[in-house]
Coordinates of C-alpha atoms in Angstrom, one line a residue:
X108 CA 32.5 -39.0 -32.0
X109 CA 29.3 -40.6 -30.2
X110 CA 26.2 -39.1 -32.4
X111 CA 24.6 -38.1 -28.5
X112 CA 27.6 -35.5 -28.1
X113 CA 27.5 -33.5 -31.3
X114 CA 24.5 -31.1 -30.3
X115 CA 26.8 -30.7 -27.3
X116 CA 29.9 -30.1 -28.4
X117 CA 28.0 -27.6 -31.1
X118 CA 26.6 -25.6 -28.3
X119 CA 29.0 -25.3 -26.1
X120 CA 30.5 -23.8 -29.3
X121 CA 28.4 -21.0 -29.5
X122 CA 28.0 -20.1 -26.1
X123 CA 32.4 -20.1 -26.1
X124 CA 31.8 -17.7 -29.3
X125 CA 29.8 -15.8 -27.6
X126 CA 32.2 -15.2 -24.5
X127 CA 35.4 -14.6 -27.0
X128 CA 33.0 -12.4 -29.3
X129 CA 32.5 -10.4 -25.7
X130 CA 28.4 -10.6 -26.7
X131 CA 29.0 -12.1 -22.9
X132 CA 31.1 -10.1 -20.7
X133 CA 32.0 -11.3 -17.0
X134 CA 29.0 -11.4 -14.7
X135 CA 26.8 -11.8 -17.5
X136 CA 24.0 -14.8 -17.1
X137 CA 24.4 -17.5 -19.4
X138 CA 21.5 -19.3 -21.0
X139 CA 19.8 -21.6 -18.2
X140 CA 19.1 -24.9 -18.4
X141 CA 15.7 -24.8 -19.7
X142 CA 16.6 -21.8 -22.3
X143 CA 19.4 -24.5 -23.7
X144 CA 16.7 -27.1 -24.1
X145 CA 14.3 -24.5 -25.0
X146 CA 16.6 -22.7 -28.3
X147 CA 18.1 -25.9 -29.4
X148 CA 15.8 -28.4 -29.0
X149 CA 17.8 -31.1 -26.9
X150 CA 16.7 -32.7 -23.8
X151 CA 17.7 -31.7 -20.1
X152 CA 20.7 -33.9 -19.9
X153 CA 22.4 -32.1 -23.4
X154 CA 21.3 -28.8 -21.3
X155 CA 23.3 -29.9 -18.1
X156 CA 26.2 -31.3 -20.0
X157 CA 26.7 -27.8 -21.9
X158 CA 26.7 -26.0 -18.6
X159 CA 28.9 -28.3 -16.6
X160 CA 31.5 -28.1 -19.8
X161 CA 31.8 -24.4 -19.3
X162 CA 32.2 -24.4 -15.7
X163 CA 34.9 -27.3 -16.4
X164 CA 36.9 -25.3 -18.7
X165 CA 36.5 -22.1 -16.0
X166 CA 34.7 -20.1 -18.4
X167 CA 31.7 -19.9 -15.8
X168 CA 30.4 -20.3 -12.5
X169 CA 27.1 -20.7 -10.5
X170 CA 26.0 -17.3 -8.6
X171 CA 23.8 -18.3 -6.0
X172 CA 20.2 -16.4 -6.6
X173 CA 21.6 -15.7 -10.2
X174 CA 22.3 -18.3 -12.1
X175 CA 25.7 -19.5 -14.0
X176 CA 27.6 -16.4 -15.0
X177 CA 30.5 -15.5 -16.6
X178 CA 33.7 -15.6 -14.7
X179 CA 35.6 -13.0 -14.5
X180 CA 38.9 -12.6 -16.2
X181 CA 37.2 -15.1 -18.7
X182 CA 37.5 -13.0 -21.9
X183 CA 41.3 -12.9 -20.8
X184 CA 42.0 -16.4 -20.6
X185 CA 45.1 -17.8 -22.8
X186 CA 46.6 -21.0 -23.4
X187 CA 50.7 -21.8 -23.9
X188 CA 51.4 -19.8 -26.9
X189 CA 50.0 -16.8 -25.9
X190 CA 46.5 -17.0 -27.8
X191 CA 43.2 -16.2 -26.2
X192 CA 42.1 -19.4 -24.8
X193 CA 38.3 -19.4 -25.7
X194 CA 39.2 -18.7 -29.5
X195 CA 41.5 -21.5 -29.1
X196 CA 38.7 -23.6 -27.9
X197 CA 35.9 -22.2 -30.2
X198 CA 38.3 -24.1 -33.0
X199 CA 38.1 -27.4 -31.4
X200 CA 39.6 -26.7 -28.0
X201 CA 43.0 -28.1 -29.0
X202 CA 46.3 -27.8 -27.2
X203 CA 47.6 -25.3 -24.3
X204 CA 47.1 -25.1 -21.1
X205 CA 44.6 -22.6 -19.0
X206 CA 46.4 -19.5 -17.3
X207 CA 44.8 -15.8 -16.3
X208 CA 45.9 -12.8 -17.7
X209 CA 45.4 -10.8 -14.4
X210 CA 44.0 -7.7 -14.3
X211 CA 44.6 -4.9 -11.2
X212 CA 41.0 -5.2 -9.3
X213 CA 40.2 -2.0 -7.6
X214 CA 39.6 -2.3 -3.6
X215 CA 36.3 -2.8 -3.7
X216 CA 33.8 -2.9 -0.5
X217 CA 30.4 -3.4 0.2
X218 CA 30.2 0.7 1.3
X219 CA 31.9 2.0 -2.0
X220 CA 29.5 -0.2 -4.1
X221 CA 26.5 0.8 -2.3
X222 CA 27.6 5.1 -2.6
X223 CA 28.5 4.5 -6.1
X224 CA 24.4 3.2 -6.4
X225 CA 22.8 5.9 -4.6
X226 CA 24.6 8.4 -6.8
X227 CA 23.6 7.4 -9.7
X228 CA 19.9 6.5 -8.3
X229 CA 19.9 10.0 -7.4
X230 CA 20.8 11.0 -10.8
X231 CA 19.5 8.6 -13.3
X232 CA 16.9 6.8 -11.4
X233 CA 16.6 3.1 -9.5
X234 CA 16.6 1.6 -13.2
X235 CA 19.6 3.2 -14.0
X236 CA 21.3 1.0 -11.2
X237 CA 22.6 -2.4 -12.8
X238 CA 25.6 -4.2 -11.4
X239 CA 27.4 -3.7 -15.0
X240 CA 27.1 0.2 -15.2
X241 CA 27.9 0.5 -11.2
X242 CA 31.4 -2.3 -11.9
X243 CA 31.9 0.5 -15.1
X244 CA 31.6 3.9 -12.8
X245 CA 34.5 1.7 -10.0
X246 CA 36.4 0.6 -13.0
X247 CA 35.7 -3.0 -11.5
X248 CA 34.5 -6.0 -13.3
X249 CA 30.5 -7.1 -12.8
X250 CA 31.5 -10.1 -11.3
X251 CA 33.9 -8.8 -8.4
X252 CA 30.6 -7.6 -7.2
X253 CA 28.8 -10.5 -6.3
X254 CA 31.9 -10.5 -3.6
X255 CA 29.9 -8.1 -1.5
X256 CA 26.3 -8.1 -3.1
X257 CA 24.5 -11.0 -4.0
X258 CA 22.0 -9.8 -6.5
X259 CA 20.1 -6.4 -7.1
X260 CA 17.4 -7.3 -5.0
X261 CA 19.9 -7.6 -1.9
X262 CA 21.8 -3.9 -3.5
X263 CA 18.1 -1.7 -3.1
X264 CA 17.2 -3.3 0.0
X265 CA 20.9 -2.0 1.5
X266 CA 20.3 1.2 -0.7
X267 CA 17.7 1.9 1.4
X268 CA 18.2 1.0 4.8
X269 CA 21.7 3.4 3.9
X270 CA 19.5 6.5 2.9
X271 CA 17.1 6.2 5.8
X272 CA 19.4 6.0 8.1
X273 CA 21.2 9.4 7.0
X274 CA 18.7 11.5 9.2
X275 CA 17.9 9.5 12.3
X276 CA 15.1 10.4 14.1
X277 CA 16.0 12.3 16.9
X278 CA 16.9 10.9 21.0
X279 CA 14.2 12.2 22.3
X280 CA 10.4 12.9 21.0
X281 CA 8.8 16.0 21.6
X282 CA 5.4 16.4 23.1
X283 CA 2.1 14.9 22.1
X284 CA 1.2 12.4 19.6
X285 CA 0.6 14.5 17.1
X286 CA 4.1 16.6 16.7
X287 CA 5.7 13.3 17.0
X288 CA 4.1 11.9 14.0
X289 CA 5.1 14.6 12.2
X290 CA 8.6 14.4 13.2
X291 CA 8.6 11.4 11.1
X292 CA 6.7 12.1 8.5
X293 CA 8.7 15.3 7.8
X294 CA 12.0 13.3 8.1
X295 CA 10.5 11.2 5.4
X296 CA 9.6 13.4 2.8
X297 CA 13.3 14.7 3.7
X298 CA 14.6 11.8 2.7
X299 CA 12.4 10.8 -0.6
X300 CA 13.3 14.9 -1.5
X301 CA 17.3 13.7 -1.1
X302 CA 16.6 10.2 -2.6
X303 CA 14.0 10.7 -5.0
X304 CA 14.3 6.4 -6.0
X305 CA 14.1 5.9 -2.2
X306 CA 10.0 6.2 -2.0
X307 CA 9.5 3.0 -4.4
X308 CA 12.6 1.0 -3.4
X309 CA 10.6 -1.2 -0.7
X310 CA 7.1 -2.7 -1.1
X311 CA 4.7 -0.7 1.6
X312 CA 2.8 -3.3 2.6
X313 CA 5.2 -6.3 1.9
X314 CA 8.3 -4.4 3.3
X315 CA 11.5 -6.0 3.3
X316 CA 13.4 -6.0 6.5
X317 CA 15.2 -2.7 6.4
X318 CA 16.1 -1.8 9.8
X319 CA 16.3 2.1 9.2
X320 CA 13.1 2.1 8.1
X321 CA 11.4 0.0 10.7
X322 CA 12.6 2.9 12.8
X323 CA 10.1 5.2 11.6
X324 CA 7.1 2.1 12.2
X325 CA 8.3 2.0 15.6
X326 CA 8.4 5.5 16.0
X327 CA 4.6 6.4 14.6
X328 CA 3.4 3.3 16.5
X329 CA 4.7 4.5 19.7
X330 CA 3.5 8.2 19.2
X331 CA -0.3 7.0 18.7
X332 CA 0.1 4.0 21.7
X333 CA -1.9 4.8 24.8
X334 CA -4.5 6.7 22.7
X335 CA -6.8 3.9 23.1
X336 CA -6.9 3.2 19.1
X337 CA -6.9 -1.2 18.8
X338 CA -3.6 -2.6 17.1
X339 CA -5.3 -2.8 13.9
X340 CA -6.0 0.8 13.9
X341 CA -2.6 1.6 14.7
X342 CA -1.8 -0.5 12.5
X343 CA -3.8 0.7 9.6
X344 CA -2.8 4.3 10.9
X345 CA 1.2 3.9 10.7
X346 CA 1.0 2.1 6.9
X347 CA -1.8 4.6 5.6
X348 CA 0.6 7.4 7.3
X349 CA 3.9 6.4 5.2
X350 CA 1.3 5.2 2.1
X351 CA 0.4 9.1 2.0
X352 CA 4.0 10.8 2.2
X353 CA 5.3 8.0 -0.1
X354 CA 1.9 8.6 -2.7
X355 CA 2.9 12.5 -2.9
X356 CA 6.8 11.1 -3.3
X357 CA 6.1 8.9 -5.7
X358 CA 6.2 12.0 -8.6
X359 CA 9.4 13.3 -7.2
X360 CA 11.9 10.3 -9.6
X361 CA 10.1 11.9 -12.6
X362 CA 10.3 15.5 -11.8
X363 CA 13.7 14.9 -11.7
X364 CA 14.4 13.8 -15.0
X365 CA 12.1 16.2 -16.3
X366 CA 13.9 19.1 -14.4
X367 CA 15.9 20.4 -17.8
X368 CA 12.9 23.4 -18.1
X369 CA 11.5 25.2 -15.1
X370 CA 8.1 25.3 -14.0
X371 CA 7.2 28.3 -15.8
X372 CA 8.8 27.3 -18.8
X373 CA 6.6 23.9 -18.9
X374 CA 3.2 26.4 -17.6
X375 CA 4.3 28.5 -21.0
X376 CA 4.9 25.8 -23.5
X377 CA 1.3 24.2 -22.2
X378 CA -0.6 27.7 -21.9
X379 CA -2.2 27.5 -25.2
X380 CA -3.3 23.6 -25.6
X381 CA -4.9 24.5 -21.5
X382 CA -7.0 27.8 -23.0
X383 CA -7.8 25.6 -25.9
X384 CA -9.0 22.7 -23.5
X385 CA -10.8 25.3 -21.3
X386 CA -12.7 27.4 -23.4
X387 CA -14.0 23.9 -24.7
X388 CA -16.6 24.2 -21.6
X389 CA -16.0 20.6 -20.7
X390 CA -14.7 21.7 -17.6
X391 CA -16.4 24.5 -16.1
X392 CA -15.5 23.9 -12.3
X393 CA -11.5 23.4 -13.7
X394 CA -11.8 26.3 -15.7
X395 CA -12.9 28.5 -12.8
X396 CA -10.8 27.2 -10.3
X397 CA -7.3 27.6 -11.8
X398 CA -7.4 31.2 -13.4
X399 CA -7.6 32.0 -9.8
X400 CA -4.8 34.7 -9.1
X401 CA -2.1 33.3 -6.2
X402 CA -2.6 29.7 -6.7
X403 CA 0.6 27.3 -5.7
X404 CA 0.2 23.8 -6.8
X405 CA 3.8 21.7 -6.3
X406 CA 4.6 18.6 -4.5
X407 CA 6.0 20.2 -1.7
X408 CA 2.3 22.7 -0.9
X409 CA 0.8 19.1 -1.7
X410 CA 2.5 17.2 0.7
X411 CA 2.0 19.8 3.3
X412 CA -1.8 20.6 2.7
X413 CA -1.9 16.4 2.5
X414 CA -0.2 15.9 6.2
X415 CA -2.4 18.4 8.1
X416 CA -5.5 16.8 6.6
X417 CA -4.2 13.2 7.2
X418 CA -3.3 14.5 10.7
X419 CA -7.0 15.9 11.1
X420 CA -8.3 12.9 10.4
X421 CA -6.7 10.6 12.7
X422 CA -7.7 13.2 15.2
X423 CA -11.1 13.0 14.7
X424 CA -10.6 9.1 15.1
X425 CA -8.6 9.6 18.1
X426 CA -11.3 11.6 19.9
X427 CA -14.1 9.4 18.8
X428 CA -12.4 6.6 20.4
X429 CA -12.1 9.1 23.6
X430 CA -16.3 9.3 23.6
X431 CA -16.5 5.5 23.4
X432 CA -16.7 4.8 20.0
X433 CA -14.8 2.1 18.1
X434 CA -12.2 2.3 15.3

């Protein structure tokens, strides 16, 4: 054996091991290129020679955006006597010849994966939502997903546009600028109280392209057009807008998984450490303020006191723009 393949041939090994020891399961990344060089000390050639021995034997496969993964059906591969192929060829790779074991694969689609997401981003959480558990809940493999999904990334952005686009904005607008933003804003909040994940799925100010949402931009910049407000303050008034019901939405995710005691319950188990804390006389103003009789502080009294003020505001803007001066 040339001395140049042993470091190799001893990889390759390990990562066939690993596959037939199921420490990598179908759809799982393999180490890169650089990780190879970077764990075993060889140089970028070894690396590329360890990869391309895997994907000769069909153990993996390049996903583009992802990397070389796992194949599916790999830890089921078997040579001609019957014997799980990798352990055959973690021995040496001697004798038999490469057949699949095939498994029934559920009908998957695009639109079963992407329900089978939501509901568990609904009930866990967005970082709850990998490709493995979502394969686990179909009874699919991670890998037959790539089929219809190309990574995560592509999964929240369809996520979303597939939750906003569950209440669409009604036909026709009703009157004046100002119930027609709230239309939209109220659909919103809606949707973030349906979808708690939903409010951080997109970036707000480097959105992706999610054409259910844009629906909403289009809608708030058409009910403030005409007003006489410059592009950049419409602009700057449709982002700060959505920035606002998304800020309020942002604490509904955790409420949920915090939701096993009632409010009350969590005022109750807190009431002594607050007296504590208040009679300190650290806080005065606090301390006044909240032993007020009929106060009612949740997210929902916040985002409504929060909307009316926003809307205020961009009145005020509006009519100073009406008198001649700028935005």
């Amino acid at each position: 054996m040339d001395r140049g393949e042993v470091p190799y041939l001893r990889i390759v090994r390990e990562l066939r091991r690993r596959i037939a020891a199921e420490e990598l399961v179908a759809g799982d990344r393999i180490p890169s290129t650089r990780q190879i060089m970077r764990d075993w000390g060889v140089a970028m050639a070894t690396a590329t020679k360890v990869i391309g021995a895997l994907r000769d034997e069909g153990l993996v496969r390049p996903v583009p955006g992802i990397g070389t993964v796992v194949v599916e059906h790999a830890d089921h591969l078997q040579d001609s006597d019957g014997l799980p192929r990798i352990d055959r060829l973690a021995d040496g790779g001697r004798g038999g010849t490469l057949e699949f074991a095939r498994r029934p694969v559920p009908d998957l689609t695009k639109q079963r994966i992407l329900r089978t997401a939501i509901k568990i981003a609904d009930s866990e959480g967005l970082a709850a939502v990998t490709m493995r558990r979502i394969a686990i809940e179909l009874g699919a493999s991670a890998m037959s997903l790539y089929r219809h999904v190309r990574n995560k990334v592509e999964l929240v952005h369809l996520m979303a546009d597939a939750a906003y686009g569950e209440l669409p904005l009604p036909a026709q607008p009703p009157s004046g600028w100002r119930a027609q933003l709230e239309v939209s804003l109220r659909l919103q909040w809606r949707l973030y109280r349906r979808h708690p994940w939903l409010s951080q799925a997109i970036p707000l100010t480097r959105p992706e392209f999610v054409r259910n949402g844009m629906a909403h931009t289009e809608w708030v910049l058409r009910a403030i057009d005409g007003l006489g407000l410059t592009p950049n303050a419409m602009l700057h008034a449709s982002v700060s807008l959505a920035g606002f019901v998304r800020g309020v939405a942002a604490s509904l995710e955790a409420e949920v998984q915090e939701r096993a005691e009632s409010d009350d319950e969590w005022a109750r188990a807190r009431e002594g450490q607050l007296a504590e804390v208040l009679s300190s006389g650290g806080f005065p103003t606090m301390a006044r303020v909240i032993v007020q009789p009929g106060l009612d502080l949740d997210l929902d009294s916040l985002f409504e006191f929060g909307l009316r003020r926003q809307l205020d505001g961009l009145a005020v803007l509006v009519a100073g723009v009406a008198h001649g001066r700028h935005d």
